[in-house]
Coordinates of C-alpha atoms in Angstrom, one line a residue:
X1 CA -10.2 5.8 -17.8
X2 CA -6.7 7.2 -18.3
X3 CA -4.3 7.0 -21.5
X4 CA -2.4 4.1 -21.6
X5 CA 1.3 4.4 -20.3
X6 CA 2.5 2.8 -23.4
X7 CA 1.0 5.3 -24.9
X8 CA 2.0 8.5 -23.2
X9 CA 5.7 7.1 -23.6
X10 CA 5.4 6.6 -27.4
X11 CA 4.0 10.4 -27.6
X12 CA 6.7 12.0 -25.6
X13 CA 9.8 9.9 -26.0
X14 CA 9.2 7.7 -29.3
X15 CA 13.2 7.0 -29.6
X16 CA 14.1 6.2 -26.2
X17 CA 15.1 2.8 -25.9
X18 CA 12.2 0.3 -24.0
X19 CA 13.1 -3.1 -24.5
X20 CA 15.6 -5.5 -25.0
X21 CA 14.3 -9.1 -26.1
X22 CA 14.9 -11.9 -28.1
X23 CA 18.0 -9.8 -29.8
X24 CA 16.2 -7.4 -30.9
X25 CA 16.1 -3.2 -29.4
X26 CA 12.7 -1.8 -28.9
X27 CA 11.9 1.8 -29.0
X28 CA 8.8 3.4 -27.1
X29 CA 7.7 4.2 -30.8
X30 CA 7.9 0.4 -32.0
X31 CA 6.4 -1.1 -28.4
X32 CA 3.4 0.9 -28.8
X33 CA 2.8 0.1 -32.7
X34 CA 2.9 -3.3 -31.3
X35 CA 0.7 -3.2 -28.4
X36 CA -1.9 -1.2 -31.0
X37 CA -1.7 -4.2 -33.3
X38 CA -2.5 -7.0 -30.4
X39 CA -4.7 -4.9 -29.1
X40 CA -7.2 -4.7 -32.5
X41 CA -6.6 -8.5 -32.9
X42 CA -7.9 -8.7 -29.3
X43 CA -11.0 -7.2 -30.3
X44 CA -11.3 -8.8 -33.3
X45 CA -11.4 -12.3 -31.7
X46 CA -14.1 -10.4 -29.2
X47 CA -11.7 -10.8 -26.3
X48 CA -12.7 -7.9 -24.0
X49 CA -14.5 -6.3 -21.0
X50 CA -13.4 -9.1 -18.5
X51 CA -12.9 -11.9 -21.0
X52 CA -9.8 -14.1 -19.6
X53 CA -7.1 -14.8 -22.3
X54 CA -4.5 -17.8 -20.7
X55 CA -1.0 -17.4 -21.7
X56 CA 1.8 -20.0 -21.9
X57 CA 5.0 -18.6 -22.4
X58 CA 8.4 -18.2 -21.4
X59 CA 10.1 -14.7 -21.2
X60 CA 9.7 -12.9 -24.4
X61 CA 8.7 -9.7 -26.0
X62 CA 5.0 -10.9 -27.0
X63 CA 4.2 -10.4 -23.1
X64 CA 4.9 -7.0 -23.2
X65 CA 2.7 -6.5 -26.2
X66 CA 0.0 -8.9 -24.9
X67 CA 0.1 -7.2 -21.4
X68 CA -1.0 -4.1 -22.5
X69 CA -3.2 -4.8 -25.0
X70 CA -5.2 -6.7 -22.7
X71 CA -5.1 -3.5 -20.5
X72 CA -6.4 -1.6 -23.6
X73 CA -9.4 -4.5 -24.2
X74 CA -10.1 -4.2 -20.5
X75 CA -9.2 -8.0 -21.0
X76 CA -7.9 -9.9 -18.5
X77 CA -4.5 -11.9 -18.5
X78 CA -4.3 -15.6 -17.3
X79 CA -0.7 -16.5 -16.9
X80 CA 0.2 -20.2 -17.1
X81 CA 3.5 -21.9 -15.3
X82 CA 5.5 -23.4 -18.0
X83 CA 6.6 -26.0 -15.4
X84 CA 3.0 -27.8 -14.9
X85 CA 1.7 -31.0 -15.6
X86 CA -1.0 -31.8 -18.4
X87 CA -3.5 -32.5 -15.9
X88 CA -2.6 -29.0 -14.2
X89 CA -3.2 -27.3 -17.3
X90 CA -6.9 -28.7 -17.6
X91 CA -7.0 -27.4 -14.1
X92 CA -6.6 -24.7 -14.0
X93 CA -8.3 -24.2 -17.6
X94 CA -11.5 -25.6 -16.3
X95 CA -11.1 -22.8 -13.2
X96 CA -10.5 -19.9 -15.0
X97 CA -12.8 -20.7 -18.5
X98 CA -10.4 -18.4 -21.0
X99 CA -12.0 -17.1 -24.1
X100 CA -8.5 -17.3 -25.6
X101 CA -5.6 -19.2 -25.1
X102 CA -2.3 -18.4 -26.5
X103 CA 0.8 -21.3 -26.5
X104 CA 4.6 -20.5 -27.7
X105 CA 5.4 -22.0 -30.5
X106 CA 7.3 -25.8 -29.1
X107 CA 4.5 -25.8 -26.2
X108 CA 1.0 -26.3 -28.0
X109 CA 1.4 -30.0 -26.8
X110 CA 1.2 -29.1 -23.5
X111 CA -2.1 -28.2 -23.5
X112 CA -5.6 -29.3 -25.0
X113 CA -6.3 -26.2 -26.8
X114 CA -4.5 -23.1 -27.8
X115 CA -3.6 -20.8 -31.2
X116 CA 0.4 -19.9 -31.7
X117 CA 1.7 -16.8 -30.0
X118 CA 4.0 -15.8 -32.2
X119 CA 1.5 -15.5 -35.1
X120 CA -1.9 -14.6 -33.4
X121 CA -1.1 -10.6 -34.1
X122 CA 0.0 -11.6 -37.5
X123 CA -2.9 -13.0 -39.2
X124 CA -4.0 -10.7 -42.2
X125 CA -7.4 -8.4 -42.0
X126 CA -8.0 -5.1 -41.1
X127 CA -9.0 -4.7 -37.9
X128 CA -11.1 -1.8 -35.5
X129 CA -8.6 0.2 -33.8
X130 CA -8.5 0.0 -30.1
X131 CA -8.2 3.4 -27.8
X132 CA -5.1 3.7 -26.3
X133 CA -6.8 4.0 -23.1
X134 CA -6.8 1.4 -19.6
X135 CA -9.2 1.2 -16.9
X136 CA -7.7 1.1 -13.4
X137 CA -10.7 -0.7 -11.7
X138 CA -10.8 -3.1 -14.0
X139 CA -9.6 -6.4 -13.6
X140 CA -6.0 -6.8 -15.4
X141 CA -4.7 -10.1 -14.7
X142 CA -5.7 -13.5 -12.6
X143 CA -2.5 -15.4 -11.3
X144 CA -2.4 -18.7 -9.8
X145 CA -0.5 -18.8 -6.2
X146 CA 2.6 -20.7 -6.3
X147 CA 1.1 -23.1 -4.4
X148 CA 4.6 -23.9 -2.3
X149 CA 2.1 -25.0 0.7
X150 CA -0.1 -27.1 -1.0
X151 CA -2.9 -24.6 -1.7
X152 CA -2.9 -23.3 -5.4
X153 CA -5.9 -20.4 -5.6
X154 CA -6.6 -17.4 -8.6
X155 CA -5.7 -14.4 -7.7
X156 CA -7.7 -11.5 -8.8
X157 CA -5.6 -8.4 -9.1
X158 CA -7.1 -4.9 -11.1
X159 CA -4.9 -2.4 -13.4
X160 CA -4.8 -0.1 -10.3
X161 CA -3.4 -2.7 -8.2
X162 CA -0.6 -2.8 -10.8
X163 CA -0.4 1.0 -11.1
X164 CA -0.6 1.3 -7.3
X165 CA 2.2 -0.9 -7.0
X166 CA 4.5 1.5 -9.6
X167 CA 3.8 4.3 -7.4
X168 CA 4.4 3.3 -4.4
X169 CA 7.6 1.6 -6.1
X170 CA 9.0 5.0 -7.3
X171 CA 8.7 7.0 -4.1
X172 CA 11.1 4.6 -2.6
X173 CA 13.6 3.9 -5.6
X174 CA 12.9 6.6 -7.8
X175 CA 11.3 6.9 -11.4
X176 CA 13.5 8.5 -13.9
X177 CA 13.2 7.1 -16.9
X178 CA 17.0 6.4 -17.4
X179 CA 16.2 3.4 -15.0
X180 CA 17.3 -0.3 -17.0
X181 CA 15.3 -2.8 -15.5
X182 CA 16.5 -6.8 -15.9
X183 CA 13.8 -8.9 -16.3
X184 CA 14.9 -12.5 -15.4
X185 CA 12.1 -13.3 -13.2
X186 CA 9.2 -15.0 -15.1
X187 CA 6.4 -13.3 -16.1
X188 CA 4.0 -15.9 -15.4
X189 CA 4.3 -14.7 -11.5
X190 CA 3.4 -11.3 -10.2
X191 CA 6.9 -10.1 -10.1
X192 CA 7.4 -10.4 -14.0
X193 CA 4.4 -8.4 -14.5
X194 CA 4.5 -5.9 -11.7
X195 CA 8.3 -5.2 -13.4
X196 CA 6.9 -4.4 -16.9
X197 CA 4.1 -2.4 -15.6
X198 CA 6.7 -0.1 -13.4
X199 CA 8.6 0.5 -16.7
X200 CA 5.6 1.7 -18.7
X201 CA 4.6 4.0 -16.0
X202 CA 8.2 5.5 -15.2
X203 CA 9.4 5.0 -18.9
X204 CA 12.2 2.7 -18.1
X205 CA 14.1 0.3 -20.1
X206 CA 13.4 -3.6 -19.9
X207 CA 16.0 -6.1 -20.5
X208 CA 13.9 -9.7 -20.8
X209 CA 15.6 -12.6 -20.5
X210 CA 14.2 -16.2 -20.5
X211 CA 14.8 -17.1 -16.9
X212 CA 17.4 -16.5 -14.3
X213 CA 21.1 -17.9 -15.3
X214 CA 23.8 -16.6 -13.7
X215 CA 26.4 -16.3 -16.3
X216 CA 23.6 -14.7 -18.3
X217 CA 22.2 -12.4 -15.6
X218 CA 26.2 -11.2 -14.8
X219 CA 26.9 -10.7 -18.3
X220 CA 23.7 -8.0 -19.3
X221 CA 24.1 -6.3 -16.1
X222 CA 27.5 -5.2 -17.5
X223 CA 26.6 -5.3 -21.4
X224 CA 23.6 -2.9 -20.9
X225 CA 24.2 -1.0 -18.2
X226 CA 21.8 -2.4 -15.8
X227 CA 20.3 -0.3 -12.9
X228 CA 17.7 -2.3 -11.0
X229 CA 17.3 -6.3 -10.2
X230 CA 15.1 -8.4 -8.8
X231 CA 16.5 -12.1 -7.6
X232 CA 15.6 -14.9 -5.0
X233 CA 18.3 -15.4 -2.2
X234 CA 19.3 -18.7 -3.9
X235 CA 19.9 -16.2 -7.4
X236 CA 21.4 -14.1 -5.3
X237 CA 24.1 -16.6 -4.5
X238 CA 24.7 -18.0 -7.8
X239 CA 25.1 -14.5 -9.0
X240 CA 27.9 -13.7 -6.5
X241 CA 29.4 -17.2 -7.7
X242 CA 29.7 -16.1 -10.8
X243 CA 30.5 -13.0 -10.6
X244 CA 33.9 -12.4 -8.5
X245 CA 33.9 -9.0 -8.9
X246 CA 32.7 -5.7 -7.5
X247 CA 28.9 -5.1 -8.8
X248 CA 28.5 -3.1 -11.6
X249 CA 28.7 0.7 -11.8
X250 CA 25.4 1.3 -12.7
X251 CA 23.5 -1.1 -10.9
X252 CA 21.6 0.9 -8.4
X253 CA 19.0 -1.4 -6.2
X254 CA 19.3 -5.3 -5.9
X255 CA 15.6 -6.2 -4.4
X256 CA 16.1 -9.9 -2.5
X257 CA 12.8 -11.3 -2.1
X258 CA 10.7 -14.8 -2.1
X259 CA 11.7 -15.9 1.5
X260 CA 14.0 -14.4 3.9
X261 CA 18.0 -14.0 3.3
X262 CA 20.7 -15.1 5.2
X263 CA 22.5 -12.7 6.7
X264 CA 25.9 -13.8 5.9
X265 CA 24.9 -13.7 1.9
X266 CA 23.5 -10.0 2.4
X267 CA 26.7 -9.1 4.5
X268 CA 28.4 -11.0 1.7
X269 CA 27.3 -8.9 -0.9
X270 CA 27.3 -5.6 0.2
X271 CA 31.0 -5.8 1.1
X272 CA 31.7 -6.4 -2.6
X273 CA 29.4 -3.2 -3.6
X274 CA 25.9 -4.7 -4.2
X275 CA 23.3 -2.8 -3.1
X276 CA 20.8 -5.3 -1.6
X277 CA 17.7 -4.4 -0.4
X278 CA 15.5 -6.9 1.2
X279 CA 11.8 -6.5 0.6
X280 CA 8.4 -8.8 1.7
X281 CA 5.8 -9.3 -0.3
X282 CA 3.2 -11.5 -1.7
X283 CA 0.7 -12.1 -5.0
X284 CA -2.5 -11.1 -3.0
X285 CA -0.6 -7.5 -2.9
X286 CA 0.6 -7.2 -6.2
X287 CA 4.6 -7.8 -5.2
X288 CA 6.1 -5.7 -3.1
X289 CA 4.4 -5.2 0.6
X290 CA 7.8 -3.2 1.9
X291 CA 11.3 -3.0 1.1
X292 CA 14.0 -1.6 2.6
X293 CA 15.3 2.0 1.8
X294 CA 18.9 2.2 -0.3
X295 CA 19.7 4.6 3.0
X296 CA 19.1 2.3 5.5
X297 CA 19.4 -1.5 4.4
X298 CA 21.1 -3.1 6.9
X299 CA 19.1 -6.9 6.2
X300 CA 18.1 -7.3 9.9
X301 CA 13.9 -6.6 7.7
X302 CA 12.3 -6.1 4.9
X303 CA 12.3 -2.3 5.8
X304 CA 9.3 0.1 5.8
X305 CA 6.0 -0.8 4.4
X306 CA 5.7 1.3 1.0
X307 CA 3.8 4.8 0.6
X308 CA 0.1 3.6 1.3
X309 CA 0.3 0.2 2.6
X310 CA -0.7 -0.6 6.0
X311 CA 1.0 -3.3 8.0
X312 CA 0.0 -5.0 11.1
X313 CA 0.4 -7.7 13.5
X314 CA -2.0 -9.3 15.2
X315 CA -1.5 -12.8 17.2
X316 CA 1.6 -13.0 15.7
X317 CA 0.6 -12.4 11.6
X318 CA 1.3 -9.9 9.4
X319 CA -2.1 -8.3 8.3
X320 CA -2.2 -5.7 5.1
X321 CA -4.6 -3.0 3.9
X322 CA -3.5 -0.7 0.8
X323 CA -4.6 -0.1 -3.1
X324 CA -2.1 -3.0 -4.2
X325 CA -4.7 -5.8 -2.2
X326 CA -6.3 -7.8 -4.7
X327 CA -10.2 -7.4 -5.4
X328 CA -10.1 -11.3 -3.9
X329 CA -9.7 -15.3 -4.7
X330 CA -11.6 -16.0 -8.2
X331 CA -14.5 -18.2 -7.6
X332 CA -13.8 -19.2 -4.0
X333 CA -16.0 -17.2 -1.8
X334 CA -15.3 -19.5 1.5
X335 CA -10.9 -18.7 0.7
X336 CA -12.2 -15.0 0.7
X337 CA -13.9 -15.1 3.7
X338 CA -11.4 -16.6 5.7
X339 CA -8.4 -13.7 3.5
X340 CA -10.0 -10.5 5.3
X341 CA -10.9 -9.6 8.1
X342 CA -14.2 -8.0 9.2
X343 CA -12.6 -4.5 8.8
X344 CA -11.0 -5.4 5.6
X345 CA -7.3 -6.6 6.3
X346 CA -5.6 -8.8 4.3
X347 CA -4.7 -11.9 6.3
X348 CA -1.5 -12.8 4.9
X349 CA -0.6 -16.2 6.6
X350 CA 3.0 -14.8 7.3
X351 CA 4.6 -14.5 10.8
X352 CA 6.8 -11.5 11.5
X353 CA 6.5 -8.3 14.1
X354 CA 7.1 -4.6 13.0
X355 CA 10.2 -3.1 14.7
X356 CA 10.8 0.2 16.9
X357 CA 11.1 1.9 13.7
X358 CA 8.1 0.6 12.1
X359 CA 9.9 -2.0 9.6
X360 CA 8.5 -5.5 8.9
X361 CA 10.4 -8.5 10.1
X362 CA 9.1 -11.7 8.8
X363 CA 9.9 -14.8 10.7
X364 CA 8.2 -17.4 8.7
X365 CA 4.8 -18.6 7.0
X366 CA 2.3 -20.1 9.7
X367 CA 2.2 -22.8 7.8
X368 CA 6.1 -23.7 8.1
X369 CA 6.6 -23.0 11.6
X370 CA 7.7 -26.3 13.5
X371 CA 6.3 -27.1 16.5
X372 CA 8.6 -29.6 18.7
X373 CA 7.5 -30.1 22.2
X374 CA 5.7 -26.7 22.2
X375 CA 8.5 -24.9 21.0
X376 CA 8.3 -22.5 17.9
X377 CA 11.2 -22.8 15.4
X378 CA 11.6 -20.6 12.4
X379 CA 12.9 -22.6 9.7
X380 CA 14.4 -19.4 8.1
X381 CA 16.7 -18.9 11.7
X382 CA 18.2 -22.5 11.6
X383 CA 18.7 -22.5 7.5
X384 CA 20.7 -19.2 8.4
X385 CA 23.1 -20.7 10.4
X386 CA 23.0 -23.6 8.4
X387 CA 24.2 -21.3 5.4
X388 CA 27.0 -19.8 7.1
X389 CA 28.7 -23.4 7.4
X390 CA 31.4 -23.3 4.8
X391 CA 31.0 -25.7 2.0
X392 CA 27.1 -25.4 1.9
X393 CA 25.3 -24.2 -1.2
X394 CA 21.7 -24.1 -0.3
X395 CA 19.8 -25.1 2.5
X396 CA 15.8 -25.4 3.8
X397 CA 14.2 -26.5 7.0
X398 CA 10.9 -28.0 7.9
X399 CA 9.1 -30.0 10.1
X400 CA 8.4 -33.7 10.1
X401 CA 6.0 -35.6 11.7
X402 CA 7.2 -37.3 15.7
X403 CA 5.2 -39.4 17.9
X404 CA 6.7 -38.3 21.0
X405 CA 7.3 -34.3 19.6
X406 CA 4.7 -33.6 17.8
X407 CA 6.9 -32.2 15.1
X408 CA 11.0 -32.6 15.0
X409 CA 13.1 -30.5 12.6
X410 CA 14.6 -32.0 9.6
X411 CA 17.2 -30.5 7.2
X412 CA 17.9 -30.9 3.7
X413 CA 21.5 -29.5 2.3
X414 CA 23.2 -29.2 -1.0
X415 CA 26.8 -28.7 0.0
X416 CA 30.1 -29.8 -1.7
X417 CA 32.4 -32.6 -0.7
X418 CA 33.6 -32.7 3.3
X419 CA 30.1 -31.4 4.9
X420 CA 28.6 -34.1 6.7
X421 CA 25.5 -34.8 8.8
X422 CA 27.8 -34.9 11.8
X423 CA 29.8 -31.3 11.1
X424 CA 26.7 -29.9 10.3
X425 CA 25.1 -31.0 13.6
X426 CA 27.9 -30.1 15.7
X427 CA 28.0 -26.4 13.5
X428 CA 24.3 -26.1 14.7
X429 CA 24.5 -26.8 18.4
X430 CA 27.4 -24.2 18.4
X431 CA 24.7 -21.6 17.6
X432 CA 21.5 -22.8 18.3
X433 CA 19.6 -24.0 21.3
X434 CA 19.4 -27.5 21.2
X435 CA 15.7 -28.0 20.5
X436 CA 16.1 -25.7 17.4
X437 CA 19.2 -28.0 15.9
X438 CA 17.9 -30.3 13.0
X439 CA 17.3 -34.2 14.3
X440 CA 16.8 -35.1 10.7
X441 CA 19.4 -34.4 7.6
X442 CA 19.5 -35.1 4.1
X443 CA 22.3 -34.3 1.7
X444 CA 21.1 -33.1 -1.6
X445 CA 22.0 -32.4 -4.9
X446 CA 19.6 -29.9 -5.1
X447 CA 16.5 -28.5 -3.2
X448 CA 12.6 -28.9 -4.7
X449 CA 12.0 -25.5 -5.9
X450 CA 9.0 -23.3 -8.2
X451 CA 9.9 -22.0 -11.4
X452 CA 10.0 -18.7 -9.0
X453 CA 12.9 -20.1 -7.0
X454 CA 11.2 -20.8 -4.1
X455 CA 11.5 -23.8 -1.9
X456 CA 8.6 -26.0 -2.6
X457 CA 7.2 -26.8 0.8
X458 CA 5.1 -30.1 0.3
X459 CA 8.0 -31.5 -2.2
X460 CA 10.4 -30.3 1.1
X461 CA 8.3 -31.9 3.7
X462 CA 8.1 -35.0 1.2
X463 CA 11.7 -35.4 0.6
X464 CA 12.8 -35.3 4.5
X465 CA 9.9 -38.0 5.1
X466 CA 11.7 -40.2 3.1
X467 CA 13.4 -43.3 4.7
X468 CA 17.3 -42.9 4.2

């Protein structure tokens, strides 16, 4: 056991500021009365010592106070995509069996059971008080894989993956606690969390927002002074859209993850100031794996494998072995056994070799790699040069089923008005070999992605399957 960061922060900096949310300023002072509160109405609905509690929320500040009260219960958070079906809800309900489950206010229809959000820490009583203390090897929260291949699993992860994560974090972007954090990525997915679980340890500042919108994103990064970001490639681009100017002052460290970037946007955006890191990670390692180093980001990887995590490549996959590896795949003893190998490393699915300085390139996930007449493509390579055809917006490759082939590659595009299938074939064969240039293209208005901006693989392969 160790006191609780929240805690610690409230003790020794009660005024700083630590949230912005909903309108409303935060001080470590106010989080932590907060936290207290949810965390006695935890234990007063007996939710502790392992007992799952399901959330199903956008952005707001009741996560923070939910996150580490649960931490304080030794209860463990189930977060819930606000972007699923009824019948996914029950799912993943039925896999999970929460004790409690907590709805925002406007989404209780959404699923079969559930008490208010808003007012669960609200209801009147006295209640035991909880100490302000976490447990590292316990579990802290179980999140669902994005599923982007077709495989959804629960993914157990403890409070010391979280707070391994937060250190290895700091070593490689620092940890003062003047650090303002913008939290547009949702907290239902491993980024969101590992993001407010840094700031409690380092003592930053969080600026929540409900989502990633551009105009939004460009305007708090000015309005409050924002240090550190955390985007998809396609956010990436909007923001730059949006924002015609040089980046902000202030703004520090840009981390680019969720699939790999084209070079042109990185190029893009460094020449106008923004300091983009690329990193590589994954939900079975708590976020981050390894990101690049604000001295030598150049975008060619994802840089160094952070302070304590192990990479390595065998038959072509990225393996990893570190603190941040989660305990394993709730409930799924056959998914576990084929995750590690006999000397415990992580098998992470991912393609991608380690450079001569020891930095992780990803080329692709196994599981997207096409394979045309026994040639490998790497969707990410032809969706680069693809991107750097003026007058595209977005882009993603994949393979589609061909009798003669095995697989041909097929294209989907979101461009604006001029780019055709024929200029964007002849733009490939200019810098591609020919077996690697797309036989298949669809013009889009916009391409299948997870409420975590990535490309959605199946709904990809589905779309480019479709007759014209």
């Amino acid at each position: 056991m160790r006191p609780c960061p929240v805690r610690t922060q409230a003790l020794t900096r009660p005024e700083a500021p630590a949230l912005v949310a909903g309108g409303r300023r935060f001080t470590w002072a106010e989080v932590d009365v907060h936290v207290s509160r949810w965390a006695a109405r935890l234990l007063a609905a007996g939710v502790r010592d392992g007992a799952r509690v399901a959330v199903l929320s956008h952005n707001r500040a009741e996560w923070v106070w939910l996150l580490h009260a649960a931490a304080r219960t030794r209860a463990v958070l189930v977060p819930l995509n606000v972007r699923w079906t009824a019948g996914e809800f029950d799912s993943a309900l039925n896999r999970v069996a929460p004790a409690l489950v907590l709805v925002e206010g406007g989404l209780e229809g959404r699923v079969a059971r559930g008490v208010n959000l808003e007012s669960f820490a609200e209801a009147p009583g006295d209640f035991e008080p909880c100490p302000a203390e976490v447990d590292d090897g316990a579990g802290r929260a179980w999140l669902f894989t994005s599923g982007t291949t077709g495989v959804s699993r629960v993914v157990e992860l403890t409070g010391g993956n979280f707070s391994a994560s937060a250190r290895a974090s700091a070593l490689n972007l620092g940890s003062e606690p003047g650090q303002a954090w913008l939290g547009c990525l949702p907290l239902f997915h491993v980024g969101g969390l590992a993001l407010l679980t840094r700031a409690a340890e380092y003592g930053a500042r969080v600026v929540l927002q409900d989502g990633f919108e551009p105009v939004q994103v460009a305007a708090a990064l000015e309005r409050e002074r924002v240090t550190h970001l955390s985007v998809v490639p396609t956010g990436l681009r909007r923001l730059l859209q949006v924002h015609a100017g040089r980046a902000p002052a202030t703004l520090r460290a840009v981390l680019v993850g969720g699939g790999p970037s084209p070079l042109g946007l990185l190029a893009e955006a460094r020449a106008r100031g923004w300091p983009v890191l690329q990193t590589y990670g994954l939900t079975e390692a708590c976020s981050q794996v390894a990101t690049e180093r604000p001295g030598e980001a150049d975008g060619m990887s994802s840089g160094r494998p952070l302070a304590g995590t192990e990479v390595r490549v065998v038959d072509g996959e990225l393996q990893v072995r570190g603190p941040t590896v989660m305990r394993g795949y709730a409930g799924d003893a056959a998914a576990n056994a084929r995750a590690f190998t006999a000397d415990g490393w992580l098998r992470t699915g991912d393609l991608g070799e380690l450079d001569g300085s020891g930095r992780v390139v990803v080329h692709a996930r196994r599981t997207d790699l096409v394979l045309t007449g026994g040639e490998n493509v790497y969707p990410a390579e032809v969706e680069a040069v693809i991107l750097s055809l003026p007058g595209v917006e977005d882009a993603a490759v994949s393979g589609v089923p061909d009798e003669e082939w095995g697989q041909r590659v097929a294209a989907a595009v979101v461009s604006t008005a001029g780019v055709t299938p024929a200029l964007l074939e002849q733009h490939c064969r200019a810098h591609l070999a020919g077996y690697k240039v797309p036989r298949r293209w669809k013009v889009v208005p916009g391409l299948p992605r997870n409420a975590g901006g990535k490309v959605d693989r199946v709904a990809l392969r589905n779309l480019l399957q479709k007759p014209d």
